[in-house]
PDB file of C-alpha atoms in Angstrom:
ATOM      1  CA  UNK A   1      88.299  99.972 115.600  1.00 73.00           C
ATOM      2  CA  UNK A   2      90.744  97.383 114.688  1.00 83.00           C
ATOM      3  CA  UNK A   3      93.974  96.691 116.256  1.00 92.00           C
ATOM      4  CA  UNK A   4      96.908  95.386 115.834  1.00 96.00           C
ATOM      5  CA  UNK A   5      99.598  95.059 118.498  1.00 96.00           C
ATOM      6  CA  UNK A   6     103.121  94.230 118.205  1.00 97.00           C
ATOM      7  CA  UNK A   7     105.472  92.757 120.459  1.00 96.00           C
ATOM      8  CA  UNK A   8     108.367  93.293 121.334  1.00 97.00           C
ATOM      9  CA  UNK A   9     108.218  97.438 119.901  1.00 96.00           C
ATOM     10  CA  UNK A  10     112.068  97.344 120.429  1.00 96.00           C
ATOM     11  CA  UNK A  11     113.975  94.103 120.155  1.00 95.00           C
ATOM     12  CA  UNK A  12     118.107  94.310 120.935  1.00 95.00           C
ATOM     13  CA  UNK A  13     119.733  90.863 120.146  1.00 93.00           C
ATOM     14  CA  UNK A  14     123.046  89.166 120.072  1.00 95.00           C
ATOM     15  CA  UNK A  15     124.077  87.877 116.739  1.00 96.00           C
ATOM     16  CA  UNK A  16     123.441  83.746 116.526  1.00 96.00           C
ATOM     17  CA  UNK A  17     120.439  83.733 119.165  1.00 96.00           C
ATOM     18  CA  UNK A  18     116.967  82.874 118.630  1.00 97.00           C
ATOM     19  CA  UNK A  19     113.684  85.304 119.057  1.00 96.00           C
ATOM     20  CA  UNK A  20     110.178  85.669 118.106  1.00 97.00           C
ATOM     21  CA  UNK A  21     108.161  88.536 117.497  1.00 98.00           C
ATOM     22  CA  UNK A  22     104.145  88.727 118.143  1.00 98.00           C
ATOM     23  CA  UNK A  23     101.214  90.200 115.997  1.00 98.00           C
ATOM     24  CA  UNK A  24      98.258  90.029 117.443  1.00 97.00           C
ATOM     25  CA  UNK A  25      94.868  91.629 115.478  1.00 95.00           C
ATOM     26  CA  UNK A  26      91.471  92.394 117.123  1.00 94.00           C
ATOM     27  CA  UNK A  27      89.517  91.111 113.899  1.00 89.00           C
ATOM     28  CA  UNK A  28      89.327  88.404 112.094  1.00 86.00           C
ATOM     29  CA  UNK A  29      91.435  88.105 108.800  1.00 85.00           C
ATOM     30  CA  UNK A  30      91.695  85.514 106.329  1.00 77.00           C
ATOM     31  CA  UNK A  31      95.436  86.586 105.358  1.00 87.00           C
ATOM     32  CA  UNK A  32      98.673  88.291 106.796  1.00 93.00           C
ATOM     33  CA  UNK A  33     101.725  90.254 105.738  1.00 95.00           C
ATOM     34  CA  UNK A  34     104.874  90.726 106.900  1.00 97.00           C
ATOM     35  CA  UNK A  35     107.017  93.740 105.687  1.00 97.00           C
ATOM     36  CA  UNK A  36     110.821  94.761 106.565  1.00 97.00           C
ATOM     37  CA  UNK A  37     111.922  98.906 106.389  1.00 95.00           C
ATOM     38  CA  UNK A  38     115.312  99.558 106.369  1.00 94.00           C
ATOM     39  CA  UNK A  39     116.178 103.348 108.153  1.00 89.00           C
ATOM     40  CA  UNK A  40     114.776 105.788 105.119  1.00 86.00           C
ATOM     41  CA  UNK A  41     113.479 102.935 102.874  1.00 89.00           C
ATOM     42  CA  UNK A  42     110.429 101.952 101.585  1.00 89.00           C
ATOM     43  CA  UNK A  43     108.456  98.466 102.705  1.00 94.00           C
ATOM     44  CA  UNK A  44     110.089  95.508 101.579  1.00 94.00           C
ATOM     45  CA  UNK A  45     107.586  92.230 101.563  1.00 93.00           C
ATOM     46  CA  UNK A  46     108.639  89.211 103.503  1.00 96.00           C
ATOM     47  CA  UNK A  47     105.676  86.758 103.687  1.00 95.00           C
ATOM     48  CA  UNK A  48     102.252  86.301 102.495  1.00 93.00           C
ATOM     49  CA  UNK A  49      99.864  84.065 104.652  1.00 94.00           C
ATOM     50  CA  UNK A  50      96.894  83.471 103.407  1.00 89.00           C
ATOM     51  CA  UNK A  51      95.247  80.423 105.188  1.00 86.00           C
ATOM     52  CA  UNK A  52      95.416  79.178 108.875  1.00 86.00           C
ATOM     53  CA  UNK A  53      98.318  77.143 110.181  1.00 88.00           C
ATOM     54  CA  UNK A  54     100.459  79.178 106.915  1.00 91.00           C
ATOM     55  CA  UNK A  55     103.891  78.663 107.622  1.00 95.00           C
ATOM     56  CA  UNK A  56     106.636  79.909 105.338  1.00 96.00           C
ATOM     57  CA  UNK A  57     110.538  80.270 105.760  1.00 97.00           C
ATOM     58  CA  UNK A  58     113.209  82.447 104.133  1.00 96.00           C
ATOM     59  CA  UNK A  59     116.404  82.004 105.144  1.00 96.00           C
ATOM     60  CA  UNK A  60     116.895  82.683 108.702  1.00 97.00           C
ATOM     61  CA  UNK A  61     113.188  83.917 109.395  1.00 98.00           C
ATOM     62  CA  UNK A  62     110.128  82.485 109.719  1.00 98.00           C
ATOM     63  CA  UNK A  63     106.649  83.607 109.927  1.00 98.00           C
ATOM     64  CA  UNK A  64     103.325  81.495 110.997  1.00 97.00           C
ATOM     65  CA  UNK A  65      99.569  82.172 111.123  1.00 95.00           C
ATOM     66  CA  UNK A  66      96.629  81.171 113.169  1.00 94.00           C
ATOM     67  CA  UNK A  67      93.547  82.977 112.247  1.00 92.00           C
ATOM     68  CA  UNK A  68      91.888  81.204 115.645  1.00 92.00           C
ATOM     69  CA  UNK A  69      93.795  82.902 117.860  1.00 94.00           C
ATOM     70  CA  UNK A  70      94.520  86.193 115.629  1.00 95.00           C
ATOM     71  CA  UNK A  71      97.896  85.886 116.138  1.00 96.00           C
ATOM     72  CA  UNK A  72     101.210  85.576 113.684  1.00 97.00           C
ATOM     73  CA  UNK A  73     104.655  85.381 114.535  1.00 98.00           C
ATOM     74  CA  UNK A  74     107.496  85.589 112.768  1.00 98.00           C
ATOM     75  CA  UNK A  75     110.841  83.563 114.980  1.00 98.00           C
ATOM     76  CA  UNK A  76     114.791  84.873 113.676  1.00 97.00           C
ATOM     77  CA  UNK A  77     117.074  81.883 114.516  1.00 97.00           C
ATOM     78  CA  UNK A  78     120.500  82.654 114.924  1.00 96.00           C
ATOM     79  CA  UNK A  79     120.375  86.472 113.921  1.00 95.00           C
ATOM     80  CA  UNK A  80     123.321  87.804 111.926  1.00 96.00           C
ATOM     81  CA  UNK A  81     123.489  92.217 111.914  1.00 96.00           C
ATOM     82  CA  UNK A  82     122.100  92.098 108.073  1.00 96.00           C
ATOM     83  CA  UNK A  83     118.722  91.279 109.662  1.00 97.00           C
ATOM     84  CA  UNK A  84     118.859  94.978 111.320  1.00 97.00           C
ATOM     85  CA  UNK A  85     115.431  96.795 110.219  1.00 97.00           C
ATOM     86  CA  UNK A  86     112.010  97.814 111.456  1.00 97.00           C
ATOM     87  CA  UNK A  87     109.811  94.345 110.923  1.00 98.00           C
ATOM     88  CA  UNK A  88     105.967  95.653 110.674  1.00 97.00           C
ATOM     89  CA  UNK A  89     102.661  93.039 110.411  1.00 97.00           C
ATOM     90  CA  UNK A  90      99.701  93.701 108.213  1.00 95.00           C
ATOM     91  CA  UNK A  91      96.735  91.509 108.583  1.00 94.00           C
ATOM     92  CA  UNK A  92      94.040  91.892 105.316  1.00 88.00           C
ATOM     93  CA  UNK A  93      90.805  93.111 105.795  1.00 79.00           C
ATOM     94  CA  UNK A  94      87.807  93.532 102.962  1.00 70.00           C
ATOM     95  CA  UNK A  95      88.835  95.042  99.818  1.00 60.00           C
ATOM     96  CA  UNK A  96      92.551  93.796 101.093  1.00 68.00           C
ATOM     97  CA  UNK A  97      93.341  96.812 102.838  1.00 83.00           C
ATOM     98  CA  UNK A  98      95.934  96.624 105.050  1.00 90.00           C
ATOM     99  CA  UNK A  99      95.805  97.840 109.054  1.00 92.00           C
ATOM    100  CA  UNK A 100      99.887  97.912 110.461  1.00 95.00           C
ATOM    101  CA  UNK A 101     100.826  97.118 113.192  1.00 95.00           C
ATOM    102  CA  UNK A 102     103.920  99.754 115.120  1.00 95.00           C
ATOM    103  CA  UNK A 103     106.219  97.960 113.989  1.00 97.00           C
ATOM    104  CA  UNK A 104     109.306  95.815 116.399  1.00 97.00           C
ATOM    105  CA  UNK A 105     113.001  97.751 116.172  1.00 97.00           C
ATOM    106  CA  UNK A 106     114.789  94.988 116.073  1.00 97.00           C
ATOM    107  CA  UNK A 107     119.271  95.650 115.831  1.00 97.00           C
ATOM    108  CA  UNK A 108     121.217  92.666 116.249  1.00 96.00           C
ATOM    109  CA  UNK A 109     124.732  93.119 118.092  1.00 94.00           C
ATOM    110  CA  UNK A 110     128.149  91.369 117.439  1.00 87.00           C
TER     111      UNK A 110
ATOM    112  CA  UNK B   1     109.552  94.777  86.064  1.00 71.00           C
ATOM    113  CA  UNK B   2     109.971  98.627  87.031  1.00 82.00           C
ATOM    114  CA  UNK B   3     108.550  99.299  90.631  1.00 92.00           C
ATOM    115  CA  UNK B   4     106.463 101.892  92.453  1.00 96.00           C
ATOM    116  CA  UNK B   5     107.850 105.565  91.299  1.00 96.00           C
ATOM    117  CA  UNK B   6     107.225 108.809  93.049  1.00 97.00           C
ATOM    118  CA  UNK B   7     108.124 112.080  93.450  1.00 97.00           C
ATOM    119  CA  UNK B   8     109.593 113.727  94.910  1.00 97.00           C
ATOM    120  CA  UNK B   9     111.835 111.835  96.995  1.00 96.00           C
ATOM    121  CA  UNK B  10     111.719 115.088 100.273  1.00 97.00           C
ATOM    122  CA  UNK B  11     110.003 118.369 100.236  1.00 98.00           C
ATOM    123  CA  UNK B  12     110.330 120.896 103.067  1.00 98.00           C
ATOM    124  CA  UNK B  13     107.670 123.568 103.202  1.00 98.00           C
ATOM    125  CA  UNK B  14     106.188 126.119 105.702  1.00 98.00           C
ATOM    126  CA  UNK B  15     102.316 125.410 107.870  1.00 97.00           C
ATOM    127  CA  UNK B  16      99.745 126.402 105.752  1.00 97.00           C
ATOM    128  CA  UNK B  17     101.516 126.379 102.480  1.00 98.00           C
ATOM    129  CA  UNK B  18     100.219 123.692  99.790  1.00 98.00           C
ATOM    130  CA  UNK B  19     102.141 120.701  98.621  1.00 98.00           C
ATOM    131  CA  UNK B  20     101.521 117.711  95.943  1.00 98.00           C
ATOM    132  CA  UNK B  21     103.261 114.292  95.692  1.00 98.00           C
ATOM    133  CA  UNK B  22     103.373 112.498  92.272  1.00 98.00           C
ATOM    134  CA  UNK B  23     102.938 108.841  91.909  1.00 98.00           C
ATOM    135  CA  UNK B  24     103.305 105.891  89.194  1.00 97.00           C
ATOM    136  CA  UNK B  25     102.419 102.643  90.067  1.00 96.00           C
ATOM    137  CA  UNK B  26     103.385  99.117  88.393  1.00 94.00           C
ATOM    138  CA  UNK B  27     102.327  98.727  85.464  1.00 92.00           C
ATOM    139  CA  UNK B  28      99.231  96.702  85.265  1.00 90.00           C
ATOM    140  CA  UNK B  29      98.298  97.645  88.756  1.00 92.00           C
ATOM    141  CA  UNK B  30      94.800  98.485  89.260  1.00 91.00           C
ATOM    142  CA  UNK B  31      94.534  99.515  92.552  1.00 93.00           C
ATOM    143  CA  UNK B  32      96.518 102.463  94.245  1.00 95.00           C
ATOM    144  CA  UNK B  33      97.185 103.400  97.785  1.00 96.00           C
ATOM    145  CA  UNK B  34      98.601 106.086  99.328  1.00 98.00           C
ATOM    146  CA  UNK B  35      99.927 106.030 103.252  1.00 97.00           C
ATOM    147  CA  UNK B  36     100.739 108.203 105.759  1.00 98.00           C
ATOM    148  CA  UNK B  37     103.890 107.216 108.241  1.00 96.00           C
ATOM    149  CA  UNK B  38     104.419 109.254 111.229  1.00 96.00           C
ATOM    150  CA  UNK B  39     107.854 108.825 112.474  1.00 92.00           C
ATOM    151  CA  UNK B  40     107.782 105.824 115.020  1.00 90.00           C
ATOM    152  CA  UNK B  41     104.484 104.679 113.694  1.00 93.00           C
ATOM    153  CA  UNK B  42     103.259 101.882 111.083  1.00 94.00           C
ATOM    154  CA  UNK B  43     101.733 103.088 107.747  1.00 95.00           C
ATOM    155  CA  UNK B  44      98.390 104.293 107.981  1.00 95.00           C
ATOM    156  CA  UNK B  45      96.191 104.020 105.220  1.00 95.00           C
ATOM    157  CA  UNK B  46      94.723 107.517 103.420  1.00 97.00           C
ATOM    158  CA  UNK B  47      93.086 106.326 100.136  1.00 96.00           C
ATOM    159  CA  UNK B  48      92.565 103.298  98.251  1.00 94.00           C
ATOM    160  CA  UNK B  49      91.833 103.898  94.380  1.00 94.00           C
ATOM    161  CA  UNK B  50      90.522 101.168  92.039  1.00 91.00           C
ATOM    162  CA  UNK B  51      91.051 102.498  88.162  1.00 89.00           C
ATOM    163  CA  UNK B  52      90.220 105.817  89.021  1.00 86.00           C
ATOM    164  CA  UNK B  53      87.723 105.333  91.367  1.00 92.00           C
ATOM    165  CA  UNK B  54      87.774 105.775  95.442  1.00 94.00           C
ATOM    166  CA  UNK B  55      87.294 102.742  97.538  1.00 91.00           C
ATOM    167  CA  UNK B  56      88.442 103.835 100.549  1.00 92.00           C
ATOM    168  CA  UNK B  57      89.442 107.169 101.942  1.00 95.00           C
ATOM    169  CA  UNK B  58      87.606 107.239 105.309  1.00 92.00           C
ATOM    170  CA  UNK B  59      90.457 108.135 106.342  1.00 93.00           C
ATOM    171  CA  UNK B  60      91.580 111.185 104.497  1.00 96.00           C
ATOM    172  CA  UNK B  61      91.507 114.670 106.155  1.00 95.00           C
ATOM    173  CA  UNK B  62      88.768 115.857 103.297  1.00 95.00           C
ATOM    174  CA  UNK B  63      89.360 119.298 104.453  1.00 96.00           C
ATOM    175  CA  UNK B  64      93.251 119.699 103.389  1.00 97.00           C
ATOM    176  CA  UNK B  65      94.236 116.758 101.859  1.00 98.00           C
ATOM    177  CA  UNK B  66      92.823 115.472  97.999  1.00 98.00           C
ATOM    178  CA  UNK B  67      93.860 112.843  95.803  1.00 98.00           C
ATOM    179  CA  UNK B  68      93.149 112.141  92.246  1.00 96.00           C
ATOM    180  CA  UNK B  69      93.724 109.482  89.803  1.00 95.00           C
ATOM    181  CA  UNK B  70      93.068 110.568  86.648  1.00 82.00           C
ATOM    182  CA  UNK B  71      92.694 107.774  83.596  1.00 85.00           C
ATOM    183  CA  UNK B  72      93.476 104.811  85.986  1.00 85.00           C
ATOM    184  CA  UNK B  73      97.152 105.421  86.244  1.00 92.00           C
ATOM    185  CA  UNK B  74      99.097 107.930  87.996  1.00 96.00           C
ATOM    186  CA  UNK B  75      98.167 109.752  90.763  1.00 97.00           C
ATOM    187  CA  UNK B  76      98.624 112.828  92.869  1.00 98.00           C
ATOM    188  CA  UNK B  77      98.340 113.474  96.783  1.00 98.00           C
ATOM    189  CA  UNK B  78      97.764 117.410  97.383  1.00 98.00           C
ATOM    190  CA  UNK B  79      97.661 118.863 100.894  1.00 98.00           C
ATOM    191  CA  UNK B  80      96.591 122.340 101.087  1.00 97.00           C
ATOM    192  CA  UNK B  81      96.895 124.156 103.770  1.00 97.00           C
ATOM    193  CA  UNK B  82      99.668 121.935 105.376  1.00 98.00           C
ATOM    194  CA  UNK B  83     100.230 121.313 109.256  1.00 97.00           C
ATOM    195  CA  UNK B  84     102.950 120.899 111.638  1.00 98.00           C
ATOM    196  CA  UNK B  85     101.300 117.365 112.226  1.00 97.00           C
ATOM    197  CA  UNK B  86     101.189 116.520 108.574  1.00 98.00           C
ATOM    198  CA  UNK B  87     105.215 115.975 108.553  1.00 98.00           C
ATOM    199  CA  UNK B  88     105.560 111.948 107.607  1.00 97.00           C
ATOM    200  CA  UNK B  89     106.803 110.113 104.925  1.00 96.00           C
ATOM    201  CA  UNK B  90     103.843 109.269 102.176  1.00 98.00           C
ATOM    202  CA  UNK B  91     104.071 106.117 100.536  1.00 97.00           C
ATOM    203  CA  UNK B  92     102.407 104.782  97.430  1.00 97.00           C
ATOM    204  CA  UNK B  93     101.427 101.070  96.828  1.00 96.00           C
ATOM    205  CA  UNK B  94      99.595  99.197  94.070  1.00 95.00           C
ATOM    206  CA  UNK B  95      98.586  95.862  93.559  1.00 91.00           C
ATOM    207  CA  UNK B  96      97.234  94.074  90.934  1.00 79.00           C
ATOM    208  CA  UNK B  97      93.656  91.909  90.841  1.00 73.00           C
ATOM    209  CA  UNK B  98      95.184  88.951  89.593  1.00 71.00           C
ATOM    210  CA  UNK B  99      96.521  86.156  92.026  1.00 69.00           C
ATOM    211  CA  UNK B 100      95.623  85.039  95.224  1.00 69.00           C
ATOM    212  CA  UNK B 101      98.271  87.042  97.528  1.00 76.00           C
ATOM    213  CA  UNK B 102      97.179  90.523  96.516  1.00 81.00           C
ATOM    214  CA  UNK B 103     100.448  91.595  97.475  1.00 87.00           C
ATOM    215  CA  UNK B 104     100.450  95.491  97.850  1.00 92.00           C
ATOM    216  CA  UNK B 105     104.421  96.855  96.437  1.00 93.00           C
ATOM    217  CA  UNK B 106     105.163 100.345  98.244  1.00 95.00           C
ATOM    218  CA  UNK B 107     107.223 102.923  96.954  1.00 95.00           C
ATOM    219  CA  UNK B 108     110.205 105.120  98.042  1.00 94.00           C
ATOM    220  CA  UNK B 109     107.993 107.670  99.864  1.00 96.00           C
ATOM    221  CA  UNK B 110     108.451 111.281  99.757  1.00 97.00           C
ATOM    222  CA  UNK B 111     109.506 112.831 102.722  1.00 97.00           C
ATOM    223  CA  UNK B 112     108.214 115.808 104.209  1.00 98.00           C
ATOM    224  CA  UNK B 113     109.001 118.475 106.855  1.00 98.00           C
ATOM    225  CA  UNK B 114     106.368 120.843 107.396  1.00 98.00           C
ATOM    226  CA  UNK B 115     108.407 124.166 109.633  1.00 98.00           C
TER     227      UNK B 115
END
């Protein structure tokens, strides 16, 4: 069965620190998603990694692959409350269907 | 470019009654999923269409849930008789098979209670 953990499940910050959360998949995948839900809202797309050692940056997030050790990450520097939301991964299996992880909680306090 | 459209947006009906959710992908868009998300829980896939062909639904309750996509386009999610368990939000995605992301764009959901 594959797997796909994520860490923290519930992640309580201050605004202007620095955290990482974990996605770790049982099976090997060639690519990687990361998706943001608001409370009631659909899946919004962050990042797309397709290749090992994929690193890609938007603003105050940033997300990183390595297929080796079936792991992605995806590090908030200095959080502001806007980044608020339920951050899920998605690694890519055959056919590109997607396997989710719980998803991390994360709310950001001023 | 419009996005993933479905309907409806909740629906609140009673165990064992039937239900049906509506949904019209991105234009272009060859391949269709639908999701199930349990409150608390990541999306978890149902049914993967290609034109109007299954690819995937391994993971479909066969006995009360169908799905169709007739002519490639739009399709429909029925669940008949519904369950206390089958409360959740459904999402729709579709992607197309052009491009090397394969990027799958979800959907409002529909809602629904089940009392």
């Amino acid at each position: 069965e594959l797997k796909v953990e994520q860490n923290p499940l519930f992640l309580s910050m201050q605004e202007g620190k620095n955290y990482t959360i974990y996605c770790n998949y049982s099976t090997t995948s060639d690519r990687l998603y990361w998706y943001r839900q608001d409370p009631g809202k659909s899946l919004e797309s962050l990042f797309v990694l397709l290749s090992n050692g994929a690193v890609k940056q938007e603003g105050r997030l940033m997300a990183s692959l390595d297929t080796k050790a079936r792991l992605s990450t995806l590090h908030i520097t200095a959080a502001v409350h806007d980044l608020s939301a339920t951050y899920f991964c998605a690694p890519g299996w055959g056919g590109n269907k997607l396997v989710f992880g719980a998803g991390t909680i994360l709310r950001v306090k001023s | 470019e419009a996005g993933v459209a479905q309907s409806p947006r909740y629906k609140i009906i009673e165990k064992r009654q039937s239900v049906a959710f509506w949904c019209n992908p991105i234009s272009g868009h060859a391949t269709l999923y639908w999701y199930q998300q349990i409150l608390g829980q990541g999306p978890k896939l149902l049914i993967q269409f290609q034109n109007n062909g299954v690819v995937d639904d391994s993971q479909l309750p066969k006995d009360r849930f169908s799905a169709e996509r007739l002519k490639g386009v739009d399709s429909t999610l029925k669940i008949q008789p519904a369950k206390l368990e089958d409360s959740a939000v459904y999402l729709c995605a579709s992607r197309k098979e052009t491009g090397a992301t394969y990027e799958q764009y979800f959907g409002p959901g529909t809602r629904l209670t089940v009392t």
